[in-house]
Structures are given as C-alpha cells and as structure tokens.
Coordinates of C-alpha atoms in Angstrom, one line a residue:
X831 CA -32.2 5.8 -45.3
X832 CA -35.4 7.9 -45.4
X833 CA -38.5 6.2 -46.8
X834 CA -40.4 7.8 -49.7
X835 CA -43.3 5.3 -49.4
X836 CA -44.5 6.5 -46.0
X837 CA -43.4 3.3 -44.5
X838 CA -40.8 3.5 -41.7
X839 CA -37.3 2.1 -42.6
X840 CA -36.5 -1.0 -40.5
X841 CA -33.1 -2.0 -39.5
X842 CA -31.7 -5.5 -40.2
X843 CA -32.7 -7.6 -37.3
X844 CA -35.7 -5.4 -36.5
X845 CA -37.8 -6.8 -33.6
X846 CA -41.4 -6.2 -33.0
X847 CA -42.6 -7.0 -29.5
X848 CA -40.4 -9.4 -27.5
X849 CA -41.6 -7.4 -24.4
X850 CA -39.4 -4.4 -25.1
X851 CA -36.1 -3.1 -26.4
X852 CA -34.9 -2.6 -22.9
X853 CA -34.5 -6.3 -22.5
X854 CA -32.8 -6.8 -25.8
X855 CA -29.2 -6.8 -24.7
X856 CA -29.6 -9.3 -21.9
X857 CA -32.5 -11.2 -23.5
X858 CA -36.0 -11.7 -22.2
X859 CA -35.6 -13.2 -18.7
X860 CA -37.0 -16.6 -18.1
X861 CA -39.2 -16.7 -15.0
X862 CA -37.5 -17.7 -11.8
X863 CA -38.6 -20.4 -9.4
X864 CA -42.4 -20.6 -8.9
X865 CA -44.2 -20.9 -5.7
X866 CA -43.4 -24.3 -4.3
X867 CA -46.6 -24.8 -2.4
X868 CA -48.7 -23.1 0.3
X869 CA -47.0 -20.3 2.2
X870 CA -47.8 -18.0 5.1
X871 CA -46.4 -14.5 5.3
X872 CA -46.9 -11.2 7.0
X873 CA -47.4 -9.5 3.7
X874 CA -48.1 -11.0 0.3
X875 CA -47.6 -8.7 -2.7
X876 CA -49.3 -9.5 -6.0
X877 CA -47.2 -8.2 -8.9
X878 CA -43.4 -7.8 -9.3
X879 CA -43.2 -4.5 -11.1
X880 CA -42.1 -1.2 -9.6
X881 CA -45.0 -0.8 -7.1
X882 CA -44.7 -4.3 -5.7
X883 CA -40.9 -4.3 -5.5
X884 CA -40.7 -0.8 -4.0
X885 CA -43.3 -1.9 -1.4
X886 CA -41.4 -5.0 -0.5
X887 CA -38.1 -3.1 -0.4
X888 CA -39.2 -0.5 2.0
X889 CA -41.1 -2.9 4.2
X890 CA -38.1 -5.2 4.5
X891 CA -35.8 -2.2 5.2
X892 CA -38.1 -1.1 8.0
X893 CA -38.8 -4.5 9.5
X894 CA -36.0 -7.0 8.5
X895 CA -37.9 -9.8 10.4
X896 CA -41.0 -9.4 8.3
X897 CA -42.0 -12.3 6.1
X898 CA -42.7 -11.0 2.6
X899 CA -43.8 -13.0 -0.4
X900 CA -44.1 -11.5 -3.9
X901 CA -46.0 -13.3 -6.6
X902 CA -45.6 -12.6 -10.3
X903 CA -47.3 -14.2 -13.2
X904 CA -44.4 -13.8 -15.7
X905 CA -41.1 -12.4 -14.5
X906 CA -40.2 -9.4 -12.4
X907 CA -40.6 -6.3 -14.7
X908 CA -42.7 -8.0 -17.4
X909 CA -45.3 -5.3 -17.5
X910 CA -45.1 -1.5 -17.7
X911 CA -42.1 -1.4 -15.5
X912 CA -40.0 -3.0 -18.2
X913 CA -41.6 -1.3 -21.2
X914 CA -42.1 2.4 -20.3
X915 CA -40.4 5.4 -21.8
X916 CA -37.8 5.7 -19.0
X917 CA -39.2 8.9 -17.5
X918 CA -38.7 9.2 -13.7
X919 CA -41.1 12.1 -13.7
X920 CA -42.1 14.2 -10.7
X921 CA -45.6 15.2 -11.9
X922 CA -48.7 14.2 -10.1
X923 CA -50.5 11.2 -11.6
X924 CA -53.8 12.8 -12.0
X925 CA -55.5 16.2 -11.4
X926 CA -54.4 18.4 -8.6
X927 CA -57.8 20.1 -8.8
X928 CA -59.5 16.8 -8.1
X929 CA -57.2 16.0 -5.1
X930 CA -57.8 19.5 -3.8
X931 CA -61.6 19.3 -4.2
X932 CA -61.8 16.6 -1.5
X933 CA -58.8 17.4 0.7
X934 CA -57.9 21.0 0.2
X935 CA -55.3 23.0 -1.8
X936 CA -52.5 22.4 0.8
X937 CA -52.9 18.6 0.5
X938 CA -52.6 18.7 -3.3
X939 CA -49.5 20.8 -3.0
X940 CA -48.0 18.4 -0.5
X941 CA -48.6 15.5 -2.9
X942 CA -46.8 17.4 -5.6
X943 CA -43.8 18.1 -3.4
X944 CA -43.7 14.5 -2.4
X945 CA -43.6 13.6 -6.1
X946 CA -40.7 15.9 -6.7
X947 CA -38.8 14.2 -3.8
X948 CA -39.6 10.8 -5.3
X949 CA -37.4 11.5 -8.3
X950 CA -34.4 12.0 -6.0
X951 CA -35.4 9.0 -3.9
X952 CA -35.2 6.7 -7.0
X953 CA -31.8 8.1 -7.9
X954 CA -30.6 7.7 -4.3
X955 CA -31.7 4.1 -3.9
X956 CA -30.3 3.1 -7.3
X957 CA -26.9 4.5 -6.3
X958 CA -27.0 2.9 -2.8
X959 CA -28.0 -0.5 -4.2
X960 CA -25.5 -0.2 -7.1
X961 CA -28.2 -0.5 -9.7
X962 CA -26.7 0.6 -13.1
X963 CA -29.8 1.9 -14.9
X964 CA -28.4 4.8 -16.8
X965 CA -30.0 7.3 -14.5
X966 CA -29.3 10.9 -15.5
X967 CA -31.3 13.7 -13.9
X968 CA -31.4 16.1 -16.8
X969 CA -35.0 17.3 -16.3
X970 CA -37.8 17.4 -18.8
X971 CA -38.3 19.7 -21.7
X972 CA -41.9 20.5 -22.9
X973 CA -42.0 21.9 -26.4
X974 CA -44.8 23.6 -28.4
X975 CA -44.9 23.4 -32.1
X976 CA -47.8 25.6 -33.1
X977 CA -49.7 28.6 -31.7
X978 CA -52.3 26.6 -29.8
X979 CA -49.7 24.4 -28.2
X980 CA -47.7 27.6 -27.3
X981 CA -50.8 29.0 -25.6
X982 CA -51.3 25.8 -23.6
X983 CA -47.6 25.8 -22.6
X984 CA -48.0 29.4 -21.3
X985 CA -51.2 28.3 -19.4
X986 CA -49.4 25.3 -18.0
X987 CA -46.6 27.5 -16.6
X988 CA -49.1 30.0 -15.2
X989 CA -51.2 27.4 -13.5
X990 CA -48.1 25.8 -12.0
X991 CA -47.2 29.2 -10.5
X992 CA -50.7 29.4 -8.9
X993 CA -50.0 26.0 -7.3
X994 CA -46.7 27.0 -5.7
X995 CA -44.2 26.1 -8.4
X996 CA -41.3 28.5 -8.7
X997 CA -38.6 29.0 -11.3
X998 CA -36.7 26.2 -9.5
X999 CA -39.5 23.9 -10.5
X1000 CA -40.6 25.0 -14.0
X1001 CA -39.2 27.8 -16.2
X1002 CA -40.0 29.0 -19.7
X1003 CA -37.0 29.0 -22.0
X1004 CA -36.1 31.7 -24.5
X1005 CA -35.7 30.5 -28.1
X1006 CA -31.9 30.7 -27.9
X1007 CA -31.6 28.6 -24.8
X1008 CA -34.2 26.1 -26.1
X1009 CA -32.3 25.6 -29.3
X1010 CA -29.0 25.4 -27.4
X1011 CA -30.4 22.5 -25.4
X1012 CA -32.4 20.6 -28.1
X1013 CA -33.3 21.6 -31.6
X1014 CA -36.8 20.5 -32.4
X1015 CA -38.1 21.3 -35.9
X1016 CA -40.9 23.9 -35.8
X1017 CA -40.6 24.6 -32.0
X1018 CA -42.3 27.8 -31.1
X1019 CA -41.9 27.6 -27.3
X1020 CA -40.5 25.5 -24.5
X1021 CA -40.4 25.1 -20.7
X1022 CA -38.0 23.1 -18.6
X1023 CA -38.4 21.4 -15.2
X1024 CA -35.6 19.7 -13.3
X1025 CA -37.9 17.2 -11.7
X1026 CA -37.3 14.3 -14.1
X1027 CA -34.6 11.7 -14.7
X1028 CA -33.8 9.4 -17.6
X1029 CA -33.6 5.7 -16.8
X1030 CA -33.2 2.4 -18.6
X1031 CA -36.5 1.0 -17.0
X1032 CA -35.8 -2.7 -17.3
X1033 CA -32.4 -2.3 -15.7
X1034 CA -34.0 -0.4 -12.9
X1035 CA -36.7 -3.0 -12.2
X1036 CA -34.3 -6.0 -12.5
X1037 CA -31.8 -4.3 -10.2
X1038 CA -34.6 -3.5 -7.7
X1039 CA -35.7 -7.2 -7.8
X1040 CA -32.1 -8.2 -7.1
X1041 CA -31.9 -5.8 -4.1
X1042 CA -35.2 -7.1 -2.8
X1043 CA -34.0 -10.7 -3.0
X1044 CA -30.8 -9.8 -1.2
X1045 CA -32.9 -8.4 1.7
X1046 CA -34.6 -11.8 2.1
X1047 CA -37.9 -11.2 0.3
X1048 CA -39.2 -14.3 -1.5
X1049 CA -40.1 -13.6 -5.1
X1050 CA -41.9 -16.4 -7.0
X1051 CA -42.2 -15.9 -10.7
X1052 CA -44.3 -17.9 -13.2
X1053 CA -47.0 -17.9 -10.5
X1054 CA -50.3 -16.3 -11.6
X1055 CA -52.7 -15.1 -8.9
X1056 CA -56.2 -16.2 -9.9
X1057 CA -58.1 -14.9 -6.8
X1058 CA -57.5 -12.6 -3.9
X1059 CA -59.5 -13.4 -0.7
X1060 CA -60.2 -10.8 2.0
X1061 CA -59.7 -11.5 5.7
X1062 CA -62.8 -13.2 7.3
X1063 CA -63.8 -14.1 10.8
X1064 CA -60.3 -13.5 12.2
X1065 CA -58.6 -15.6 9.5
X1066 CA -55.9 -14.2 7.2
X1067 CA -56.2 -12.7 3.8
X1068 CA -55.0 -14.9 0.9
X1069 CA -53.7 -14.9 -2.7
X1070 CA -54.8 -18.1 -4.5
X1071 CA -52.5 -19.5 -7.3
X1072 CA -52.5 -22.8 -9.2
X1073 CA -49.3 -23.6 -7.3
X1074 CA -50.7 -23.1 -3.8
X1075 CA -52.2 -20.4 -1.7
X1076 CA -50.3 -17.7 0.2
X1077 CA -52.0 -16.5 3.4
X1078 CA -51.0 -13.2 5.0
X1079 CA -52.0 -10.5 7.3
X1080 CA -52.0 -8.2 4.3
X1081 CA -52.4 -8.9 0.6
X1082 CA -51.3 -6.0 -1.6
X1083 CA -52.3 -5.8 -5.2
X1084 CA -49.7 -4.1 -7.4
X1085 CA -50.9 -5.1 -10.9
X1086 CA -51.5 -1.7 -12.5
X1087 CA -52.5 -2.2 -16.2
X1088 CA -53.0 -5.9 -15.7
X1089 CA -55.6 -5.4 -13.0
X1090 CA -58.6 -6.1 -15.3
X1091 CA -57.6 -9.8 -15.5
X1092 CA -58.3 -10.3 -11.8
X1093 CA -61.9 -11.5 -10.9
X1094 CA -63.9 -8.7 -9.5
X1095 CA -61.6 -6.0 -10.8
X1096 CA -62.4 -6.0 -14.5
X1097 CA -63.7 -2.4 -14.6
X1098 CA -61.5 -0.9 -11.9
X1099 CA -58.8 0.5 -14.2
X1100 CA -58.7 0.6 -17.9
X1101 CA -55.6 -0.9 -19.6
X1102 CA -54.5 1.8 -21.9
X1103 CA -52.0 0.9 -24.6
X1104 CA -48.9 2.9 -25.3
X1105 CA -46.3 2.1 -28.0
X1106 CA -42.7 2.9 -28.6
X1107 CA -40.0 2.7 -31.2
X1108 CA -36.2 3.0 -30.8
X1109 CA -33.8 4.0 -33.5
X1110 CA -30.4 2.5 -34.4
X1111 CA -27.5 4.3 -32.7
X1112 CA -27.2 7.7 -34.4
X1113 CA -23.8 9.1 -35.5
X1114 CA -22.1 12.2 -34.1
X1115 CA -23.1 14.4 -37.0
X1116 CA -26.8 13.7 -36.3
X1117 CA -26.4 14.6 -32.7
X1118 CA -24.6 17.8 -33.7
X1119 CA -27.7 18.8 -35.6
X1120 CA -30.0 17.8 -32.8
X1121 CA -28.2 18.7 -29.6
X1122 CA -29.6 16.9 -26.6
X1123 CA -26.3 16.9 -24.7
X1124 CA -28.0 17.2 -21.3
X1125 CA -30.2 14.1 -21.7
X1126 CA -33.4 15.9 -20.9
X1127 CA -36.6 13.9 -21.4
X1128 CA -38.8 15.4 -24.2
X1129 CA -42.5 15.8 -24.4
X1130 CA -44.8 18.0 -26.4
X1131 CA -48.0 19.9 -25.9
X1132 CA -50.2 18.0 -28.4
X1133 CA -53.3 16.3 -27.2
X1134 CA -52.1 13.1 -28.8
X1135 CA -48.8 13.6 -27.1
X1136 CA -45.4 12.0 -27.6
X1137 CA -42.5 11.3 -25.2
X1138 CA -38.9 10.6 -25.9
X1139 CA -35.4 10.2 -24.5
X1140 CA -31.8 10.0 -25.8
X1141 CA -30.6 6.6 -24.6
X1142 CA -27.3 5.9 -23.0
X1143 CA -26.1 4.3 -26.3
X1144 CA -27.2 7.3 -28.4
X1145 CA -30.5 6.2 -29.8
X1146 CA -33.8 8.0 -29.7
X1147 CA -36.6 6.1 -27.9
X1148 CA -39.8 7.6 -29.0
X1149 CA -43.4 6.8 -27.8
X1150 CA -47.0 7.7 -28.1
X1151 CA -50.5 6.3 -28.3
X1152 CA -51.1 3.7 -31.1
X1153 CA -54.2 1.6 -30.7
X1154 CA -55.2 3.0 -27.3
X1155 CA -57.6 0.3 -26.1
X1156 CA -58.6 -3.2 -27.0
X1157 CA -62.3 -4.2 -26.6
X1158 CA -63.1 -5.9 -23.3
X1159 CA -59.9 -4.7 -21.6
X1160 CA -57.8 -7.3 -23.5
X1161 CA -54.1 -7.1 -23.2
X1162 CA -51.4 -8.1 -25.8
X1163 CA -48.9 -9.5 -23.5
X1164 CA -46.1 -9.9 -26.1
X1165 CA -46.0 -6.2 -26.8
X1166 CA -46.3 -6.5 -30.6
X1167 CA -47.1 -3.2 -32.3
X1168 CA -49.2 -2.7 -35.4
X1169 CA -47.2 -1.5 -38.5
X1170 CA -49.5 1.6 -38.9
X1171 CA -48.5 2.6 -35.4
X1172 CA -44.8 2.1 -36.1
X1173 CA -45.1 4.2 -39.2
X1174 CA -47.0 7.0 -37.4
X1175 CA -44.3 7.2 -34.6
X1176 CA -41.5 7.3 -37.2
X1177 CA -43.4 10.1 -39.0
X1178 CA -43.7 12.1 -35.7
X1179 CA -40.1 11.5 -34.8
X1180 CA -38.6 12.6 -38.1
X1181 CA -40.9 15.6 -38.3
X1182 CA -39.4 16.8 -35.0
X1183 CA -35.8 15.7 -36.0
X1184 CA -35.4 15.6 -39.8
X1185 CA -31.8 14.7 -39.5
X1186 CA -32.8 11.3 -38.2
X1187 CA -34.5 10.4 -41.5
X1188 CA -31.2 10.4 -43.3
X1189 CA -29.2 8.4 -40.8
X1190 CA -31.5 6.3 -38.7
X1191 CA -33.7 3.2 -38.9
X1192 CA -36.1 1.6 -36.4
X1193 CA -34.4 -1.2 -34.5
X1194 CA -37.3 -2.2 -32.2
X1195 CA -41.0 -1.5 -31.6
X1196 CA -43.1 -2.6 -28.7
X1197 CA -46.2 -1.8 -26.7
X1198 CA -47.4 -2.0 -23.1
X1199 CA -50.4 -1.1 -21.0
X1200 CA -50.8 1.4 -18.2
X1201 CA -53.7 1.6 -15.6
X1202 CA -56.2 4.4 -16.0
X1203 CA -58.9 5.0 -13.3
X1204 CA -62.2 6.5 -14.2
X1205 CA -61.2 9.9 -12.8
X1206 CA -57.6 9.6 -14.1
X1207 CA -56.2 10.0 -10.5
X1208 CA -53.8 7.5 -8.8
X1209 CA -54.7 5.8 -5.5
X1210 CA -53.1 4.1 -2.6
X1211 CA -55.5 2.0 -0.4
X1212 CA -55.3 -0.2 2.6
X1213 CA -58.5 -1.7 4.2
X1214 CA -57.6 -2.8 7.7
X1215 CA -60.8 -4.8 8.0
X1216 CA -60.2 -7.0 5.0
X1217 CA -56.4 -6.9 5.0
X1218 CA -56.4 -6.0 1.4
X1219 CA -54.6 -3.1 -0.2
X1220 CA -53.5 -1.8 -3.6
X1221 CA -51.8 1.1 -5.4
X1222 CA -51.8 2.2 -9.0
X1223 CA -53.8 3.9 -11.7
X1224 CA -50.7 6.0 -12.6
X1225 CA -51.9 7.1 -16.0
X1226 CA -48.4 6.9 -17.5
X1227 CA -46.5 8.5 -14.6
X1228 CA -45.7 5.3 -12.8
X1229 CA -41.9 5.2 -12.6
X1230 CA -41.6 7.8 -9.8
X1231 CA -45.2 7.5 -8.5
X1232 CA -44.7 3.8 -7.8
X1233 CA -41.8 4.7 -5.5
X1234 CA -44.0 7.0 -3.5
X1235 CA -46.7 4.4 -3.5
X1236 CA -44.3 1.8 -2.1
X1237 CA -43.3 4.0 0.8
X1238 CA -46.9 4.9 1.5
X1239 CA -48.0 1.3 1.6
X1240 CA -45.1 0.6 4.0
X1241 CA -46.4 3.2 6.4
X1242 CA -50.0 2.1 6.1
X1243 CA -49.1 -1.6 6.7
X1244 CA -46.9 -0.6 9.7
X1245 CA -49.7 1.7 11.0
X1246 CA -47.4 4.6 11.1
X1247 CA -49.1 8.0 10.8
X1248 CA -46.7 10.0 8.6
X1249 CA -46.7 12.8 6.1
X1250 CA -47.1 10.1 3.4
X1251 CA -50.2 8.5 4.8
X1252 CA -51.8 12.0 5.0
X1253 CA -51.5 12.6 1.3
X1254 CA -54.8 13.0 -0.6
X1255 CA -54.4 10.0 -2.8
X1256 CA -54.5 7.7 0.2
X1257 CA -57.8 5.7 0.5
X1258 CA -59.2 7.5 -2.5
X1259 CA -62.2 5.6 -4.0
X1260 CA -63.5 6.2 -7.5
X1261 CA -66.3 4.8 -9.6
X1262 CA -65.6 2.0 -12.1
X1263 CA -65.5 2.3 -15.8
X1264 CA -68.6 1.7 -17.9
X1265 CA -69.4 -1.8 -19.3
X1266 CA -68.7 -2.5 -22.9
X1267 CA -69.3 -1.3 -25.5
X1268 CA -69.5 2.1 -23.8
X1269 CA -65.9 1.8 -22.6
X1270 CA -64.5 1.0 -26.0
X1271 CA -66.6 3.7 -27.7
X1272 CA -65.7 6.3 -25.2
X1273 CA -61.9 5.8 -25.4
X1274 CA -61.7 5.5 -29.1
X1275 CA -64.0 8.6 -29.6
X1276 CA -61.7 10.5 -27.2
X1277 CA -58.5 9.7 -29.1
X1278 CA -60.1 10.2 -32.5
X1279 CA -61.2 13.7 -31.4
X1280 CA -57.7 14.4 -30.0
X1281 CA -56.1 13.4 -33.3
X1282 CA -58.5 15.6 -35.2
X1283 CA -57.9 18.5 -32.7
X1284 CA -54.1 18.3 -33.2
X1285 CA -54.6 18.3 -37.0
X1286 CA -56.8 21.4 -36.8
X1287 CA -54.4 23.2 -34.5
X1288 CA -51.4 22.5 -36.8
X1289 CA -53.2 23.8 -39.9
X1290 CA -55.3 26.7 -38.5
X1291 CA -52.5 28.8 -36.9
X1292 CA -54.9 29.8 -34.2
X1293 CA -53.7 30.2 -30.6
X1294 CA -56.9 28.6 -29.3
X1295 CA -57.3 25.0 -28.2
X1296 CA -59.6 23.1 -30.6
X1297 CA -63.2 22.6 -29.4
X1298 CA -62.8 19.0 -30.4
X1299 CA -60.2 18.5 -27.6
X1300 CA -62.6 20.0 -25.1
X1301 CA -65.4 17.6 -26.2
X1302 CA -62.9 14.7 -25.8
X1303 CA -62.1 15.8 -22.3
X1304 CA -65.8 15.8 -21.4
X1305 CA -66.4 12.3 -22.8
X1306 CA -64.0 10.6 -20.5
X1307 CA -63.6 13.1 -17.6
X1308 CA -59.9 13.5 -18.4

C-alpha cells in the first residue's frame, strides 16, 4: 500500500476535516439547545472546551447552589478539546525560566509539580465520573533521530535535573530498553517521563460536558458570544449573544485558539494551526515490528516537531505543524487539511515506522488551532474590579493544563487563597502580538527556519543545533 508518487495513500472513505477523527464513530454532534433568552447567573463561562468545562465542574462541586451558565458557539468540544493529539501531558505550558524571572525559582518548580499532579487528577475524575475516554497513563517517550537532536535530548534531561526533576520524573533510556518499548527507525537516543497519559480527547470532553450537566450547570450551544462587558458602577458583568445577554458576577473567557474572534482580543493570542492524520487499524504483524505495547505518547526532538499516539483501536494518530498560521488570525473551523500537509505527515510517519508503509493507509486528516501568547506562557487571570477572567494560551499543552486552570479559576472566583492561586501563571500579563503583516511574516519565517534547521541537522551529522533554529527563536521570542 505504499505510494511511489510521494502522495500519501488514502483509505476508501477517507475524510478530510469534519472537525476530527475523534468524532467519527459517534458522528459530529449537533449543537444542543441554545440560550432561550436573557439569563442571570453567578458565573458565566464563555467556551465549552476543556477550560470552560473544568472550571464549571469544580465550581459546581465546591458550591452546588451556584448558578453557572456556559455559552458555546458550536457544540461542547468543537475546538482544540476535540481535535488534539490526546496527550494529557504534565509539562509546563511555557518557559519555566520566564515564570522564575518574575516569581522566583521555587514558584516555577511549584507550577511544574502542580502540572504533574494535573495528569493524575484528569485520570481520577474520568474514573469517578465514569467517562470512558481510553485513558492509559503510559508516559511519554522523547526520541532523537540525529546527533543534534541527541545533544538537545541530553541537554533537556540535564536542565530538568537542575529544576528538581529526578529519575522518577524523567530518565534517559539505554538503546535496548528504548527498542524494547518502541522501535523508531533511526533513533539515536530516548528519554521517558511517566507524567503523561493517552486519551481519546473528544470522548473526554463530551464525557466532561455530561458530568457538568448532571451537576446542574446550564450549557447553551449554538450560542456565539459577540461581546463581553466588564462590571461597571456596581452593575454585573455580561456576555452578549444574538439570543440574549447573560449577566453575572463573573464572566470567564475560555476560548483559547478562538480568542482572536472576540472584539478587543484580536491580538491577545495567536491561533496556531496544528494538523493530524490517523491510519487505518494496523495488523498484529505491524505492531510486532513497531512495539508500543505500553501505549506511551511519542514525540521527537526536532524543531518542527511531531507528536503521536497508538489509539485504543490500534491505529497511529500522528500530528505536526502544517500551515502554521493564516493571515489576520483567520481560523478554518471545519478542520480541513491541505493535501501537501497530509503528504508531509505521512512521509514523517513512515520514515519513523517503515512497516506502516506496507500495511497502512490514511483514514482521516484534520486540523485545529491552539492559543499562543506573545511570550509563549499560559495565564490564568481574574480581575475583581471588572468581574472578568480568562485562562489559556496553552501552546499545545492544553489537555492537562486546562484542568489546572479550571481548579485555579475556581479558587480565584471563590476568593480562596490556596497553593493554586499562588502559582506564577496567575494574573500574568503579557504584551500583544504585532499587527499584520508583521505577525504573519514572523510566524512563517520562524517555521521556515525551523524546517531548514531540521534538514541541515539531519544531513550534517553535527551534534550542534543549527544556527537557523536560534535565529527562529529570536524572531518570535519562543
């Protein structure tokens, strides 16, 4: 089934877009009931993805009498929550050095430990709420495939040690153990961390939405928010929709990669595209050649990095950057992916796992957007004067980070001073992205340089990171 033309082989019934493969079995959900008219609430949450739903869940658990309304433009889980690679990853969303620069080394370490705990919290709640989302905590395997990547892998482990990580958090693997776990063609090094779990992301977000509804939270779908109004002169804050206005003591924005569509927030976070393909189910002989029995998540040390999982039904879901950014922060809501991106992802997948080229085809391709702040660090904010709050900017680490954000927003709304509200991402303010065309030029220049850097490192055999990658980092402050 391999393709000699360079084009990826597509399965009969191949789907491009349709939100994501994760919705394919059950079908794309139709939006539920919309807002029936004006409402008042204690808390109004804008966006029914992971951040909004976790926030509503923990608030309602803490205060069952609290009136909570969640507003969603499409359906719960339409955005990144239902399209991501299924990594419940315990890494910080951003730079620990940047958090430490403002709040100290101890605060950055506390944030990292809270992220590790968030992975187990997601697993716990899914079990308690009987959410069948294929969760398996097999950890994450980082592989290097050339000398420069191997040097970065060693540096990553060394830096983690300096920030308090032990062998219980991240450990280099000898070649024999690496290949026993997962045989990646051309692998020259690997490190494994237990702080990651595989998940079927749409099953998790839909199960979480059901749990939130059972608690008595009102979720209104098919209800776009066109404006958010701060509290003024003692009056409540408000979320304005074409179907009516919801007034509340607090309005919390949980729109992540879709934030640029809201008036006044166009340059807050850049909507970065990421694309995925998933294979047809692979036969036992292919898995015998590959391994992957422990269901680790897989990433590499390239600048233009990939991410992958072995799904519950024995496919490989494989992702990376395609067309990283659309001019003017435009978003392709349907998730359709360009053929060149599909071909590139297939080429990367089969280079790592040649056995797949003989047995597999691509069953589905899709894309989604994630929120990227100007300093690439996530934030949780609540302004008590205006009644407005938000969380996001997860830079691709949102599945676990959104859980921590939801619990942190709960404590901020309830005015509880806790270990979570003392974390260094709370009330973090960053400058906005540049106007166009500088924004488009910067992002596309960055990824062009990263692609060129990867190509040079693969061909040169040097153990040094390409200077092109360092230039790319300086362009955008990554």
